[in-house]
PDB file of C-alpha atoms and ligand atoms in Angstrom:
ATOM      1  CA  MET A   1     138.037 180.186 -51.737  1.00 37.00           C
ATOM      2  CA  ASN A   2     136.090 177.616 -53.712  1.00 46.00           C
ATOM      3  CA  GLU A   3     134.731 178.676 -57.069  1.00 50.00           C
ATOM      4  CA  GLY A   4     131.735 180.948 -56.650  1.00 45.00           C
ATOM      5  CA  GLY A   5     132.610 181.251 -52.945  1.00 52.00           C
ATOM      6  CA  ALA A   6     130.898 184.579 -52.559  1.00 63.00           C
ATOM      7  CA  MET A   7     127.976 183.654 -54.779  1.00 77.00           C
ATOM      8  CA  ASP A   8     124.731 185.081 -53.557  1.00 94.00           C
ATOM      9  CA  PHE A   9     121.795 182.652 -53.380  1.00 96.00           C
ATOM     10  CA  TYR A  10     119.850 184.581 -56.035  1.00 96.00           C
ATOM     11  CA  ASP A  11     122.841 184.506 -58.399  1.00 95.00           C
ATOM     12  CA  LEU A  12     123.189 180.779 -57.713  1.00 97.00           C
ATOM     13  CA  VAL A  13     119.616 179.876 -58.640  1.00 96.00           C
ATOM     14  CA  SER A  14     119.846 182.045 -61.759  1.00 94.00           C
ATOM     15  CA  LYS A  15     123.150 180.495 -62.771  1.00 94.00           C
ATOM     16  CA  ARG A  16     121.976 176.878 -62.430  1.00 96.00           C
ATOM     17  CA  CYS A  17     120.995 175.458 -65.753  1.00 96.00           C
ATOM     18  CA  SER A  18     120.970 172.044 -67.351  1.00 97.00           C
ATOM     19  CA  VAL A  19     124.392 171.233 -68.793  1.00 97.00           C
ATOM     20  CA  ARG A  20     124.565 168.561 -71.468  1.00 97.00           C
ATOM     21  CA  SER A  21     128.210 168.655 -72.548  1.00 97.00           C
ATOM     22  CA  PHE A  22     131.203 168.100 -70.251  1.00 98.00           C
ATOM     23  CA  GLU A  23     134.991 167.993 -70.173  1.00 97.00           C
ATOM     24  CA  ARG A  24     135.370 164.218 -70.120  1.00 96.00           C
ATOM     25  CA  ASN A  25     138.862 164.144 -68.671  1.00 95.00           C
ATOM     26  CA  LYS A  26     138.531 166.818 -66.016  1.00 97.00           C
ATOM     27  CA  SER A  27     137.732 164.964 -62.825  1.00 96.00           C
ATOM     28  CA  ILE A  28     136.177 166.479 -59.724  1.00 98.00           C
ATOM     29  CA  PRO A  29     138.507 167.134 -56.766  1.00 98.00           C
ATOM     30  CA  GLU A  30     137.607 165.053 -53.703  1.00 98.00           C
ATOM     31  CA  GLU A  31     137.054 168.075 -51.447  1.00 98.00           C
ATOM     32  CA  VAL A  32     134.656 169.591 -53.996  1.00 98.00           C
ATOM     33  CA  LEU A  33     132.698 166.346 -54.208  1.00 98.00           C
ATOM     34  CA  ASN A  34     132.602 166.094 -50.416  1.00 98.00           C
ATOM     35  CA  ARG A  35     131.192 169.605 -50.044  1.00 98.00           C
ATOM     36  CA  ILE A  36     128.473 168.768 -52.569  1.00 98.00           C
ATOM     37  CA  LEU A  37     127.553 165.482 -50.880  1.00 98.00           C
ATOM     38  CA  ASN A  38     127.539 167.185 -47.497  1.00 98.00           C
ATOM     39  CA  SER A  39     125.022 169.729 -48.802  1.00 98.00           C
ATOM     40  CA  GLY A  40     122.744 166.812 -49.579  1.00 98.00           C
ATOM     41  CA  ARG A  41     123.443 165.151 -46.244  1.00 98.00           C
ATOM     42  CA  VAL A  42     122.119 168.165 -44.308  1.00 98.00           C
ATOM     43  CA  ALA A  43     118.899 168.446 -46.341  1.00 98.00           C
ATOM     44  CA  PRO A  44     115.630 168.254 -44.414  1.00 98.00           C
ATOM     45  CA  SER A  45     113.409 165.198 -44.609  1.00 98.00           C
ATOM     46  CA  ALA A  46     110.078 164.263 -43.079  1.00 98.00           C
ATOM     47  CA  CYS A  47     110.616 163.142 -39.478  1.00 98.00           C
ATOM     48  CA  ASN A  48     114.365 163.454 -40.251  1.00 98.00           C
ATOM     49  CA  LEU A  49     114.357 159.902 -41.595  1.00 98.00           C
ATOM     50  CA  GLN A  50     116.924 160.721 -44.335  1.00 98.00           C
ATOM     51  CA  PRO A  51     115.702 157.878 -46.564  1.00 98.00           C
ATOM     52  CA  TRP A  52     118.352 158.495 -49.248  1.00 98.00           C
ATOM     53  CA  HIS A  53     121.592 157.145 -50.579  1.00 98.00           C
ATOM     54  CA  PHE A  54     124.091 158.788 -52.921  1.00 98.00           C
ATOM     55  CA  HIS A  55     125.823 156.674 -55.556  1.00 98.00           C
ATOM     56  CA  VAL A  56     128.902 158.380 -56.999  1.00 98.00           C
ATOM     57  CA  VAL A  57     129.920 156.621 -60.194  1.00 98.00           C
ATOM     58  CA  THR A  58     133.248 157.281 -61.895  1.00 98.00           C
ATOM     59  CA  SER A  59     134.246 153.683 -62.625  1.00 98.00           C
ATOM     60  CA  PRO A  60     134.379 153.269 -66.436  1.00 98.00           C
ATOM     61  CA  GLU A  61     133.109 149.707 -66.024  1.00 98.00           C
ATOM     62  CA  ILE A  62     129.972 150.737 -64.102  1.00 98.00           C
ATOM     63  CA  LEU A  63     129.416 153.785 -66.325  1.00 98.00           C
ATOM     64  CA  GLU A  64     129.326 151.471 -69.358  1.00 98.00           C
ATOM     65  CA  LYS A  65     126.601 149.442 -67.635  1.00 98.00           C
ATOM     66  CA  ILE A  66     124.585 152.593 -66.911  1.00 98.00           C
ATOM     67  CA  TYR A  67     124.709 154.183 -70.388  1.00 98.00           C
ATOM     68  CA  PRO A  68     122.118 151.829 -71.930  1.00 98.00           C
ATOM     69  CA  GLY A  69     119.764 153.101 -69.222  1.00 98.00           C
ATOM     70  CA  TYR A  70     119.945 156.647 -70.620  1.00 98.00           C
ATOM     71  CA  LYS A  71     120.618 156.545 -74.327  1.00 98.00           C
ATOM     72  CA  ARG A  72     121.862 160.074 -75.025  1.00 98.00           C
ATOM     73  CA  ASP A  73     125.381 160.374 -76.373  1.00 98.00           C
ATOM     74  CA  TRP A  74     126.102 163.514 -74.379  1.00 98.00           C
ATOM     75  CA  ILE A  75     125.811 161.719 -71.036  1.00 98.00           C
ATOM     76  CA  GLN A  76     129.032 159.885 -71.869  1.00 98.00           C
ATOM     77  CA  SER A  77     130.962 163.169 -71.719  1.00 98.00           C
ATOM     78  CA  ALA A  78     130.407 163.434 -67.946  1.00 98.00           C
ATOM     79  CA  PRO A  79     133.283 162.144 -65.784  1.00 98.00           C
ATOM     80  CA  CYS A  80     130.886 161.343 -62.939  1.00 98.00           C
ATOM     81  CA  LEU A  81     127.247 160.401 -62.432  1.00 98.00           C
ATOM     82  CA  LEU A  82     125.582 161.133 -59.111  1.00 98.00           C
ATOM     83  CA  ILE A  83     122.594 158.868 -58.601  1.00 98.00           C
ATOM     84  CA  VAL A  84     120.143 159.355 -55.752  1.00 98.00           C
ATOM     85  CA  SER A  85     118.235 156.341 -54.523  1.00 98.00           C
ATOM     86  CA  GLY A  86     115.814 155.930 -51.665  1.00 98.00           C
ATOM     87  CA  ASP A  87     113.978 153.436 -49.564  1.00 97.00           C
ATOM     88  CA  ARG A  88     110.219 154.005 -49.612  1.00 97.00           C
ATOM     89  CA  ASN A  89     109.821 151.751 -46.579  1.00 97.00           C
ATOM     90  CA  ASN A  90     112.138 154.026 -44.640  1.00 97.00           C
ATOM     91  CA  ALA A  91     110.299 157.271 -45.427  1.00 98.00           C
ATOM     92  CA  TRP A  92     107.658 158.983 -43.320  1.00 98.00           C
ATOM     93  CA  VAL A  93     104.014 158.055 -43.900  1.00 98.00           C
ATOM     94  CA  ARG A  94     101.134 160.325 -42.903  1.00 98.00           C
ATOM     95  CA  ARG A  95      98.691 158.120 -41.084  1.00 98.00           C
ATOM     96  CA  GLN A  96      95.513 159.994 -42.134  1.00 98.00           C
ATOM     97  CA  ASP A  97      95.894 159.208 -45.831  1.00 98.00           C
ATOM     98  CA  ASN A  98      99.061 157.090 -46.163  1.00 98.00           C
ATOM     99  CA  TYR A  99     100.939 159.810 -48.043  1.00 98.00           C
ATOM    100  CA  ASN A 100     104.568 158.684 -48.294  1.00 98.00           C
ATOM    101  CA  SER A 101     107.207 161.459 -48.251  1.00 98.00           C
ATOM    102  CA  ILE A 102     109.856 159.619 -50.270  1.00 98.00           C
ATOM    103  CA  GLU A 103     109.521 161.644 -53.494  1.00 98.00           C
ATOM    104  CA  THR A 104     109.471 164.918 -51.562  1.00 98.00           C
ATOM    105  CA  ASP A 105     112.518 164.009 -49.461  1.00 98.00           C
ATOM    106  CA  LEU A 106     114.473 162.831 -52.489  1.00 98.00           C
ATOM    107  CA  THR A 107     113.557 165.893 -54.541  1.00 98.00           C
ATOM    108  CA  ILE A 108     114.784 168.199 -51.785  1.00 98.00           C
ATOM    109  CA  VAL A 109     118.074 166.347 -51.433  1.00 98.00           C
ATOM    110  CA  MET A 110     118.583 166.342 -55.194  1.00 98.00           C
ATOM    111  CA  ASP A 111     118.025 170.084 -55.367  1.00 98.00           C
ATOM    112  CA  HIS A 112     120.540 170.652 -52.552  1.00 98.00           C
ATOM    113  CA  LEU A 113     123.101 168.556 -54.426  1.00 98.00           C
ATOM    114  CA  ILE A 114     122.520 170.317 -57.734  1.00 98.00           C
ATOM    115  CA  LEU A 115     122.693 173.813 -56.268  1.00 98.00           C
ATOM    116  CA  ALA A 116     125.867 172.950 -54.329  1.00 98.00           C
ATOM    117  CA  ALA A 117     127.425 171.593 -57.520  1.00 98.00           C
ATOM    118  CA  THR A 118     126.507 174.837 -59.291  1.00 98.00           C
ATOM    119  CA  LYS A 119     128.178 176.816 -56.530  1.00 97.00           C
ATOM    120  CA  GLU A 120     131.299 174.695 -57.015  1.00 98.00           C
ATOM    121  CA  GLY A 121     131.363 175.633 -60.700  1.00 97.00           C
ATOM    122  CA  LEU A 122     130.170 172.205 -61.879  1.00 98.00           C
ATOM    123  CA  GLY A 123     127.520 171.483 -64.466  1.00 98.00           C
ATOM    124  CA  THR A 124     124.512 169.297 -63.682  1.00 98.00           C
ATOM    125  CA  CYS A 125     121.344 168.106 -65.368  1.00 98.00           C
ATOM    126  CA  TRP A 126     118.453 166.549 -63.500  1.00 98.00           C
ATOM    127  CA  ILE A 127     117.694 163.276 -65.280  1.00 98.00           C
ATOM    128  CA  ALA A 128     114.445 161.392 -64.769  1.00 98.00           C
ATOM    129  CA  ALA A 129     113.899 159.855 -68.225  1.00 98.00           C
ATOM    130  CA  PHE A 130     116.098 156.832 -67.510  1.00 98.00           C
ATOM    131  CA  ASP A 131     115.337 153.145 -67.483  1.00 98.00           C
ATOM    132  CA  PRO A 132     115.386 152.308 -63.766  1.00 96.00           C
ATOM    133  CA  GLY A 133     115.804 148.569 -64.320  1.00 96.00           C
ATOM    134  CA  ILE A 134     119.097 148.984 -66.170  1.00 97.00           C
ATOM    135  CA  ILE A 135     120.543 151.358 -63.582  1.00 97.00           C
ATOM    136  CA  ARG A 136     119.379 149.207 -60.673  1.00 97.00           C
ATOM    137  CA  GLU A 137     121.135 146.269 -62.271  1.00 97.00           C
ATOM    138  CA  ALA A 138     124.335 148.270 -62.860  1.00 98.00           C
ATOM    139  CA  LEU A 139     124.437 149.298 -59.175  1.00 98.00           C
ATOM    140  CA  GLN A 140     123.242 145.916 -57.895  1.00 97.00           C
ATOM    141  CA  LEU A 141     120.575 147.539 -55.741  1.00 97.00           C
ATOM    142  CA  GLU A 142     118.458 145.646 -53.228  1.00 94.00           C
ATOM    143  CA  PRO A 143     114.814 145.191 -54.337  1.00 92.00           C
ATOM    144  CA  ASN A 144     113.462 147.783 -51.862  1.00 94.00           C
ATOM    145  CA  ILE A 145     115.735 150.566 -53.161  1.00 97.00           C
ATOM    146  CA  GLU A 146     114.335 152.902 -55.845  1.00 97.00           C
ATOM    147  CA  ILE A 147     116.238 155.336 -58.036  1.00 97.00           C
ATOM    148  CA  PHE A 148     114.622 158.762 -58.175  1.00 96.00           C
ATOM    149  CA  ALA A 149     116.968 160.871 -60.232  1.00 97.00           C
ATOM    150  CA  PHE A 150     120.529 161.263 -61.298  1.00 98.00           C
ATOM    151  CA  THR A 151     122.724 164.019 -62.576  1.00 98.00           C
ATOM    152  CA  PRO A 152     125.924 164.101 -64.513  1.00 98.00           C
ATOM    153  CA  LEU A 153     128.608 165.981 -62.587  1.00 98.00           C
ATOM    154  CA  GLY A 154     131.532 167.636 -64.263  1.00 98.00           C
ATOM    155  CA  TYR A 155     132.989 170.795 -65.696  1.00 98.00           C
ATOM    156  CA  ALA A 156     130.914 172.127 -68.573  1.00 97.00           C
ATOM    157  CA  ALA A 157     132.567 171.912 -71.975  1.00 97.00           C
ATOM    158  CA  PRO A 158     133.169 175.258 -73.697  1.00 93.00           C
ATOM    159  CA  ASP A 159     130.351 174.488 -76.151  1.00 88.00           C
ATOM    160  CA  ALA A 160     127.830 174.034 -73.314  1.00 87.00           C
ATOM    161  CA  LEU A 161     126.604 177.606 -73.401  1.00 77.00           C
ATOM    162  CA  PRO A 162     123.656 178.228 -71.086  1.00 76.00           C
ATOM    163  CA  ALA A 163     120.408 178.753 -72.986  1.00 80.00           C
ATOM    164  CA  PRO A 164     118.366 181.784 -71.977  1.00 85.00           C
ATOM    165  CA  LYS A 165     115.891 180.756 -69.311  1.00 90.00           C
ATOM    166  CA  LYS A 166     112.396 180.249 -70.658  1.00 93.00           C
ATOM    167  CA  ARG A 167     110.028 180.685 -67.766  1.00 96.00           C
ATOM    168  CA  LYS A 168     106.478 181.806 -67.213  1.00 97.00           C
ATOM    169  CA  SER A 169     106.245 185.322 -65.833  1.00 97.00           C
ATOM    170  CA  LEU A 170     105.510 185.896 -62.155  1.00 97.00           C
ATOM    171  CA  ASP A 171     102.164 187.397 -63.164  1.00 97.00           C
ATOM    172  CA  GLU A 172     101.157 184.098 -64.762  1.00 97.00           C
ATOM    173  CA  ILE A 173     102.028 181.943 -61.773  1.00 97.00           C
ATOM    174  CA  THR A 174     101.200 184.162 -58.792  1.00 98.00           C
ATOM    175  CA  THR A 175      97.978 185.300 -57.219  1.00 97.00           C
ATOM    176  CA  TYR A 176      97.999 187.915 -54.463  1.00 97.00           C
ATOM    177  CA  TYR A 177      95.129 188.055 -51.977  1.00 97.00           C
TER     178      TYR A 177
HETATM  179  C1  FMN B 201     112.135 166.184 -62.589  1.00 62.51           C
HETATM  180  C2  FMN B 201     113.010 166.571 -63.746  1.00 62.51           C
HETATM  181  C3  FMN B 201     113.328 165.621 -64.704  1.00 62.51           C
HETATM  182  C4  FMN B 201     114.175 165.948 -65.769  1.00 62.51           C
HETATM  183  N1  FMN B 201     114.558 164.967 -66.645  1.00 62.51           N
HETATM  184  C5  FMN B 201     115.418 165.275 -67.638  1.00 62.51           C
HETATM  185  C6  FMN B 201     115.921 164.255 -68.487  1.00 62.51           C
HETATM  186  O1  FMN B 201     115.602 163.068 -68.328  1.00 62.51           O
HETATM  187  N2  FMN B 201     116.767 164.603 -69.473  1.00 62.51           N
HETATM  188  C7  FMN B 201     117.187 165.903 -69.666  1.00 62.51           C
HETATM  189  O2  FMN B 201     117.983 166.149 -70.575  1.00 62.51           O
HETATM  190  N3  FMN B 201     116.752 166.907 -68.851  1.00 62.51           N
HETATM  191  C8  FMN B 201     115.886 166.609 -67.848  1.00 62.51           C
HETATM  192  N4  FMN B 201     115.471 167.610 -66.982  1.00 62.51           N
HETATM  193  C9  FMN B 201     115.956 168.997 -67.182  1.00 62.51           C
HETATM  194  C10 FMN B 201     114.840 169.949 -67.676  1.00 62.51           C
HETATM  195  O3  FMN B 201     114.612 169.720 -69.038  1.00 62.51           O
HETATM  196  C11 FMN B 201     115.306 171.397 -67.421  1.00 62.51           C
HETATM  197  O4  FMN B 201     115.501 171.583 -66.036  1.00 62.51           O
HETATM  198  C12 FMN B 201     114.300 172.439 -67.915  1.00 62.51           C
HETATM  199  O5  FMN B 201     114.157 172.350 -69.317  1.00 62.51           O
HETATM  200  C13 FMN B 201     114.715 173.861 -67.562  1.00 62.51           C
HETATM  201  O6  FMN B 201     116.000 174.155 -68.071  1.00 62.51           O
HETATM  202  P1  FMN B 201     117.210 174.561 -67.117  1.00 62.51           P
HETATM  203  O7  FMN B 201     117.458 173.382 -66.176  1.00 62.51           O
HETATM  204  O8  FMN B 201     118.391 174.763 -68.045  1.00 62.51           O
HETATM  205  O9  FMN B 201     116.853 175.804 -66.363  1.00 62.51           O
HETATM  206  C14 FMN B 201     114.648 167.280 -65.922  1.00 62.51           C
HETATM  207  C15 FMN B 201     114.323 168.232 -64.938  1.00 62.51           C
HETATM  208  C16 FMN B 201     113.542 167.883 -63.857  1.00 62.51           C
HETATM  209  C17 FMN B 201     113.262 168.913 -62.777  1.00 62.51           C
END
């Protein structure tokens, strides 16, 4: 059974937290990575257009090119970066007001990936505060491809203790009618 095999969904969402310190030399087994990627693959998207692409980066050479795009020392402890890109021109557009579903589709897929990684016992951290130009260059992306988010993937270092969740109470964020 994979780690957390019997993990209930509610335990899973409570367990997920942002991890910012990893075991640098502990790589991710291929079957674990495949299960995570497959969880993203089956995510829903508007009109089922699946306008996403997953970039799995473990090459030290490419990682070195990415680091200047997110200048936090801790990111360098992750053995793998999972970058999610998308093609806005390939996403669904609502004709009444030209709403484009790309951000929604990519957010859903990212959440699937992150929750699957949590179930596999891996640490993740949703990263948006990156310099897209530097990462685009590192991955040699075509001009129409945008990067929406990335996450480090790896086993949390022993010092990466989860912080207690600070969240608004349900009373603050819910109205019953
Ligand atoms: C859209 C989005 C962007 C984020 N960007 C970053 C980031 O650039 N760097 C970072 O360290 N954490 C980032 N985070 C993580 C949040 O800080 C974190 O999810 C939040 O503080 C709640 O903590 P938790 O994930 O441990 O529950 C981001 C989270 C989201 C959802």
